[in-house]
Amino acid sequence: MNASQPKPASKTDAVAMARRVLRIEADAVAALAERIGGEFEAAVGMILGRHGRVIVTGIGKTGHIGRKLAATLASTGTPAYFVHAAEAAHGDLGMITPEDVVIAVSNSGASEELLTIVPLVKRQGAKLIAMTGNPESPLGREADLHLDSGVSEEACPLNLAPTASTTAALALGDALAVALLDARGFGAEDFARSHPGGSLGRRLLTHVSDVMRAAGRVPRIREDAPLTGGLLEMSRGGMGMTAVVDAADRLVGIFTDGDLRRALERGCDARTAKLGEVMTRGPRSIGPDALAVEAAEVMERQRISQLLVIDDEGRLVGALTTHDLMLAKVI
């Protein structure tokens, strides 16, 4: 039998329906906050107290939510993976160990595929947390802990399609992952290590030594050299500056385009002046093991476009420019 032809929806009808959906789903998430309590706290403690991993399982739309929950947990310091409930009954239960915690996601709490594997999960010695919309459901009763993700209605006008219920489960899963992140003291650098390909990873895992120009490429000169010699060295380096060092290659100053302009404005005779008379002493510097993002912050705060890199004994080991940081995608 052919499906009936849908009636053309007016713009007004579509907007009204969209607003209704968003309000229902927002109310569903807001209602969860009032129900968070002892069971949630116990779930966090259970996961922190086990030495295994978190296995999230589900089927259908809630299975997709479970997959996202596993991914969020894994990226925020809680080792986790997703096992499809149907596949679990056909061999994937072998992945579960006695030290694991299984989170079963099901709005009804009566999914046959999940109920089939519950006795086997318990036989393995793993703990079971049910995330359902019905604490009195078969899954809710069999679980060691129950997290209530129930909603008063679906956003679907037929009250059938999983909409508000999946949004609520998604939000509750995020709440659990973030509570665990906080309890573990998981910080930005930990997050970057699990996201090395992202912009945060580049910012937090890249060190100055990774992006600086090595010592051999950095122009340098002694402070007793003539100013004209400094100009030649600055031109050779192509960095708009030259480092000024002593006999042991320790940094004593920097000579930049700006120093030259200021010297000429003071009436300095470029033919006879020594570099030590016009350079900037005690310039800003950074160590090679510092994060590149720290170098970027120093350069931005001091409004400088070059930064010299020195070791613990003050010897020049490199330099970097804002262009170098941009090429490395640090800024």
PDB file of C-alpha atoms in Angstrom, residues 137-298:
ATOM      1  CA  SER A 137      12.164  -2.052  33.975  1.00  0.00           C
ATOM      2  CA  PRO A 138      13.802  -5.510  33.780  1.00  0.00           C
ATOM      3  CA  LEU A 139      17.166  -3.927  32.980  1.00  0.00           C
ATOM      4  CA  GLY A 140      16.796  -1.345  35.755  1.00  0.00           C
ATOM      5  CA  ARG A 141      16.024  -4.043  38.327  1.00  0.00           C
ATOM      6  CA  GLU A 142      18.908  -6.307  37.305  1.00  0.00           C
ATOM      7  CA  ALA A 143      21.564  -3.571  37.262  1.00  0.00           C
ATOM      8  CA  ASP A 144      23.898  -2.854  40.163  1.00  0.00           C
ATOM      9  CA  LEU A 145      23.100   0.846  39.711  1.00  0.00           C
ATOM     10  CA  HIS A 146      20.456   2.691  37.729  1.00  0.00           C
ATOM     11  CA  LEU A 147      20.728   6.139  36.135  1.00  0.00           C
ATOM     12  CA  ASP A 148      17.318   7.575  35.349  1.00  0.00           C
ATOM     13  CA  SER A 149      17.178   9.226  31.902  1.00  0.00           C
ATOM     14  CA  GLY A 150      13.386   9.180  31.681  1.00  0.00           C
ATOM     15  CA  VAL A 151      11.388  11.902  29.932  1.00  0.00           C
ATOM     16  CA  SER A 152       7.746  12.867  30.235  1.00  0.00           C
ATOM     17  CA  GLU A 153       7.207  12.852  26.463  1.00  0.00           C
ATOM     18  CA  GLU A 154       9.028  12.482  23.198  1.00  0.00           C
ATOM     19  CA  ALA A 155       9.381  15.506  20.954  1.00  0.00           C
ATOM     20  CA  CYS A 156       7.887  13.461  18.139  1.00  0.00           C
ATOM     21  CA  PRO A 157       4.213  14.534  17.748  1.00  0.00           C
ATOM     22  CA  LEU A 158       3.283  10.842  17.693  1.00  0.00           C
ATOM     23  CA  ASN A 159       5.216  10.358  20.951  1.00  0.00           C
ATOM     24  CA  LEU A 160       6.940   7.409  19.304  1.00  0.00           C
ATOM     25  CA  ALA A 161      10.266   8.314  17.658  1.00  0.00           C
ATOM     26  CA  PRO A 162      13.198   8.483  20.113  1.00  0.00           C
ATOM     27  CA  THR A 163      13.891  12.217  20.324  1.00  0.00           C
ATOM     28  CA  ALA A 164      13.703  13.741  23.805  1.00  0.00           C
ATOM     29  CA  SER A 165      14.710  10.392  25.317  1.00  0.00           C
ATOM     30  CA  THR A 166      17.900  10.133  23.261  1.00  0.00           C
ATOM     31  CA  THR A 167      18.748  13.770  23.974  1.00  0.00           C
ATOM     32  CA  ALA A 168      18.320  13.132  27.701  1.00  0.00           C
ATOM     33  CA  ALA A 169      20.492  10.012  27.547  1.00  0.00           C
ATOM     34  CA  LEU A 170      23.150  11.934  25.627  1.00  0.00           C
ATOM     35  CA  ALA A 171      23.187  14.731  28.201  1.00  0.00           C
ATOM     36  CA  LEU A 172      23.278  12.312  31.127  1.00  0.00           C
ATOM     37  CA  GLY A 173      26.179  10.486  29.509  1.00  0.00           C
ATOM     38  CA  ASP A 174      28.045  13.772  29.108  1.00  0.00           C
ATOM     39  CA  ALA A 175      27.377  14.576  32.768  1.00  0.00           C
ATOM     40  CA  LEU A 176      28.879  11.235  33.779  1.00  0.00           C
ATOM     41  CA  ALA A 177      31.949  11.683  31.567  1.00  0.00           C
ATOM     42  CA  VAL A 178      32.619  15.216  32.829  1.00  0.00           C
ATOM     43  CA  ALA A 179      32.126  14.189  36.474  1.00  0.00           C
ATOM     44  CA  LEU A 180      34.722  11.454  35.955  1.00  0.00           C
ATOM     45  CA  LEU A 181      37.044  13.899  34.177  1.00  0.00           C
ATOM     46  CA  ASP A 182      36.832  16.252  37.136  1.00  0.00           C
ATOM     47  CA  ALA A 183      37.323  13.482  39.699  1.00  0.00           C
ATOM     48  CA  ARG A 184      40.451  12.267  37.895  1.00  0.00           C
ATOM     49  CA  GLY A 185      41.942  15.761  37.710  1.00  0.00           C
ATOM     50  CA  PHE A 186      42.069  15.419  33.931  1.00  0.00           C
ATOM     51  CA  GLY A 187      43.485  18.658  32.513  1.00  0.00           C
ATOM     52  CA  ALA A 188      43.977  20.425  29.215  1.00  0.00           C
ATOM     53  CA  GLU A 189      47.357  18.765  28.588  1.00  0.00           C
ATOM     54  CA  ASP A 190      45.826  15.319  29.189  1.00  0.00           C
ATOM     55  CA  PHE A 191      43.079  16.196  26.722  1.00  0.00           C
ATOM     56  CA  ALA A 192      45.657  17.318  24.172  1.00  0.00           C
ATOM     57  CA  ARG A 193      47.512  14.002  24.426  1.00  0.00           C
ATOM     58  CA  SER A 194      44.376  12.174  23.353  1.00  0.00           C
ATOM     59  CA  HIS A 195      43.699  14.732  20.595  1.00  0.00           C
ATOM     60  CA  PRO A 196      47.147  15.223  19.023  1.00  0.00           C
ATOM     61  CA  GLY A 197      45.671  15.921  15.602  1.00  0.00           C
ATOM     62  CA  GLY A 198      43.539  18.841  16.727  1.00  0.00           C
ATOM     63  CA  SER A 199      44.385  22.490  17.229  1.00  0.00           C
ATOM     64  CA  LEU A 200      44.514  22.049  21.006  1.00  0.00           C
ATOM     65  CA  GLY A 201      47.009  19.214  20.584  1.00  0.00           C
ATOM     66  CA  ARG A 202      49.235  21.393  18.465  1.00  0.00           C
ATOM     67  CA  ARG A 203      49.052  24.211  20.992  1.00  0.00           C
ATOM     68  CA  LEU A 204      49.719  22.101  24.067  1.00  0.00           C
ATOM     69  CA  LEU A 205      52.108  19.441  22.784  1.00  0.00           C
ATOM     70  CA  THR A 206      54.405  21.589  20.629  1.00  0.00           C
ATOM     71  CA  HIS A 207      57.558  22.834  22.357  1.00  0.00           C
ATOM     72  CA  VAL A 208      59.788  25.749  21.445  1.00  0.00           C
ATOM     73  CA  SER A 209      62.524  23.325  20.368  1.00  0.00           C
ATOM     74  CA  ASP A 210      60.100  21.841  17.810  1.00  0.00           C
ATOM     75  CA  VAL A 211      59.553  25.112  15.958  1.00  0.00           C
ATOM     76  CA  MET A 212      62.594  27.310  16.648  1.00  0.00           C
ATOM     77  CA  ARG A 213      65.370  28.040  14.203  1.00  0.00           C
ATOM     78  CA  ALA A 214      68.454  26.196  15.423  1.00  0.00           C
ATOM     79  CA  ALA A 215      71.500  28.119  16.664  1.00  0.00           C
ATOM     80  CA  GLY A 216      73.347  27.779  13.355  1.00  0.00           C
ATOM     81  CA  ARG A 217      70.604  29.705  11.552  1.00  0.00           C
ATOM     82  CA  VAL A 218      70.394  32.539  14.073  1.00  0.00           C
ATOM     83  CA  PRO A 219      72.388  35.717  13.288  1.00  0.00           C
ATOM     84  CA  ARG A 220      74.739  36.701  16.121  1.00  0.00           C
ATOM     85  CA  ILE A 221      77.497  39.218  16.755  1.00  0.00           C
ATOM     86  CA  ARG A 222      79.649  40.607  19.590  1.00  0.00           C
ATOM     87  CA  GLU A 223      78.722  43.884  21.239  1.00  0.00           C
ATOM     88  CA  ASP A 224      82.101  45.501  20.422  1.00  0.00           C
ATOM     89  CA  ALA A 225      81.398  45.100  16.690  1.00  0.00           C
ATOM     90  CA  PRO A 226      80.573  48.224  14.680  1.00  0.00           C
ATOM     91  CA  LEU A 227      76.934  49.057  14.076  1.00  0.00           C
ATOM     92  CA  THR A 228      77.496  48.496  10.357  1.00  0.00           C
ATOM     93  CA  GLY A 229      78.590  44.943  11.131  1.00  0.00           C
ATOM     94  CA  GLY A 230      75.359  44.430  13.013  1.00  0.00           C
ATOM     95  CA  LEU A 231      73.395  45.619   9.995  1.00  0.00           C
ATOM     96  CA  LEU A 232      75.188  43.121   7.749  1.00  0.00           C
ATOM     97  CA  GLU A 233      74.602  40.267  10.204  1.00  0.00           C
ATOM     98  CA  MET A 234      70.932  41.201  10.576  1.00  0.00           C
ATOM     99  CA  SER A 235      70.527  41.201   6.793  1.00  0.00           C
ATOM    100  CA  ARG A 236      72.252  37.823   6.537  1.00  0.00           C
ATOM    101  CA  GLY A 237      69.891  36.221   9.049  1.00  0.00           C
ATOM    102  CA  GLY A 238      66.660  37.453   7.487  1.00  0.00           C
ATOM    103  CA  MET A 239      64.925  37.696  10.877  1.00  0.00           C
ATOM    104  CA  GLY A 240      64.846  41.463  11.292  1.00  0.00           C
ATOM    105  CA  MET A 241      67.321  41.198  14.177  1.00  0.00           C
ATOM    106  CA  THR A 242      70.629  39.798  15.331  1.00  0.00           C
ATOM    107  CA  ALA A 243      71.458  38.343  18.720  1.00  0.00           C
ATOM    108  CA  VAL A 244      74.342  39.932  20.584  1.00  0.00           C
ATOM    109  CA  VAL A 245      76.515  37.444  22.506  1.00  0.00           C
ATOM    110  CA  ASP A 246      79.721  37.369  24.514  1.00  0.00           C
ATOM    111  CA  ALA A 247      82.793  35.218  23.917  1.00  0.00           C
ATOM    112  CA  ALA A 248      81.064  32.186  25.521  1.00  0.00           C
ATOM    113  CA  ASP A 249      78.005  32.618  23.280  1.00  0.00           C
ATOM    114  CA  ARG A 250      75.920  33.826  26.222  1.00  0.00           C
ATOM    115  CA  LEU A 251      73.140  36.215  25.301  1.00  0.00           C
ATOM    116  CA  VAL A 252      73.750  39.847  26.278  1.00  0.00           C
ATOM    117  CA  GLY A 253      71.431  41.727  23.952  1.00  0.00           C
ATOM    118  CA  ILE A 254      69.502  41.995  20.711  1.00  0.00           C
ATOM    119  CA  PHE A 255      69.738  44.458  17.827  1.00  0.00           C
ATOM    120  CA  THR A 256      66.585  44.959  15.760  1.00  0.00           C
ATOM    121  CA  ASP A 257      65.197  47.216  13.049  1.00  0.00           C
ATOM    122  CA  GLY A 258      63.541  49.182  15.830  1.00  0.00           C
ATOM    123  CA  ASP A 259      66.855  49.727  17.624  1.00  0.00           C
ATOM    124  CA  LEU A 260      68.337  51.080  14.409  1.00  0.00           C
ATOM    125  CA  ARG A 261      65.462  53.541  13.884  1.00  0.00           C
ATOM    126  CA  ARG A 262      65.670  54.780  17.461  1.00  0.00           C
ATOM    127  CA  ALA A 263      69.452  55.216  17.191  1.00  0.00           C
ATOM    128  CA  LEU A 264      69.139  57.263  14.014  1.00  0.00           C
ATOM    129  CA  GLU A 265      66.398  59.390  15.576  1.00  0.00           C
ATOM    130  CA  ARG A 266      68.828  60.223  18.409  1.00  0.00           C
ATOM    131  CA  GLY A 267      71.399  61.406  15.878  1.00  0.00           C
ATOM    132  CA  CYS A 268      73.695  58.388  16.161  1.00  0.00           C
ATOM    133  CA  ASP A 269      76.531  58.272  13.612  1.00  0.00           C
ATOM    134  CA  ALA A 270      76.086  54.838  12.038  1.00  0.00           C
ATOM    135  CA  ARG A 271      79.649  54.986  10.634  1.00  0.00           C
ATOM    136  CA  THR A 272      81.379  55.104  14.021  1.00  0.00           C
ATOM    137  CA  ALA A 273      78.894  53.694  16.586  1.00  0.00           C
ATOM    138  CA  LYS A 274      79.493  50.379  18.275  1.00  0.00           C
ATOM    139  CA  LEU A 275      76.705  47.828  18.504  1.00  0.00           C
ATOM    140  CA  GLY A 276      76.799  47.880  22.303  1.00  0.00           C
ATOM    141  CA  GLU A 277      75.743  51.528  22.226  1.00  0.00           C
ATOM    142  CA  VAL A 278      72.477  50.955  20.341  1.00  0.00           C
ATOM    143  CA  MET A 279      71.371  47.371  21.120  1.00  0.00           C
ATOM    144  CA  THR A 280      68.718  46.389  23.646  1.00  0.00           C
ATOM    145  CA  ARG A 281      70.291  44.728  26.678  1.00  0.00           C
ATOM    146  CA  GLY A 282      68.633  41.890  28.590  1.00  0.00           C
ATOM    147  CA  PRO A 283      66.152  40.991  25.852  1.00  0.00           C
ATOM    148  CA  ARG A 284      63.192  38.694  26.372  1.00  0.00           C
ATOM    149  CA  SER A 285      64.105  35.039  25.963  1.00  0.00           C
ATOM    150  CA  ILE A 286      62.671  31.567  26.548  1.00  0.00           C
ATOM    151  CA  GLY A 287      63.949  28.029  27.099  1.00  0.00           C
ATOM    152  CA  PRO A 288      63.792  25.326  24.414  1.00  0.00           C
ATOM    153  CA  ASP A 289      61.646  23.038  26.600  1.00  0.00           C
ATOM    154  CA  ALA A 290      58.902  25.620  27.085  1.00  0.00           C
ATOM    155  CA  LEU A 291      55.640  25.166  25.227  1.00  0.00           C
ATOM    156  CA  ALA A 292      55.417  27.001  21.941  1.00  0.00           C
ATOM    157  CA  VAL A 293      52.136  28.514  23.104  1.00  0.00           C
ATOM    158  CA  GLU A 294      54.058  30.128  25.996  1.00  0.00           C
ATOM    159  CA  ALA A 295      56.405  31.728  23.484  1.00  0.00           C
ATOM    160  CA  ALA A 296      53.395  33.024  21.560  1.00  0.00           C
ATOM    161  CA  GLU A 297      51.937  34.513  24.742  1.00  0.00           C
ATOM    162  CA  VAL A 298      55.231  36.280  25.602  1.00  0.00           C
TER     163      VAL A 298
END
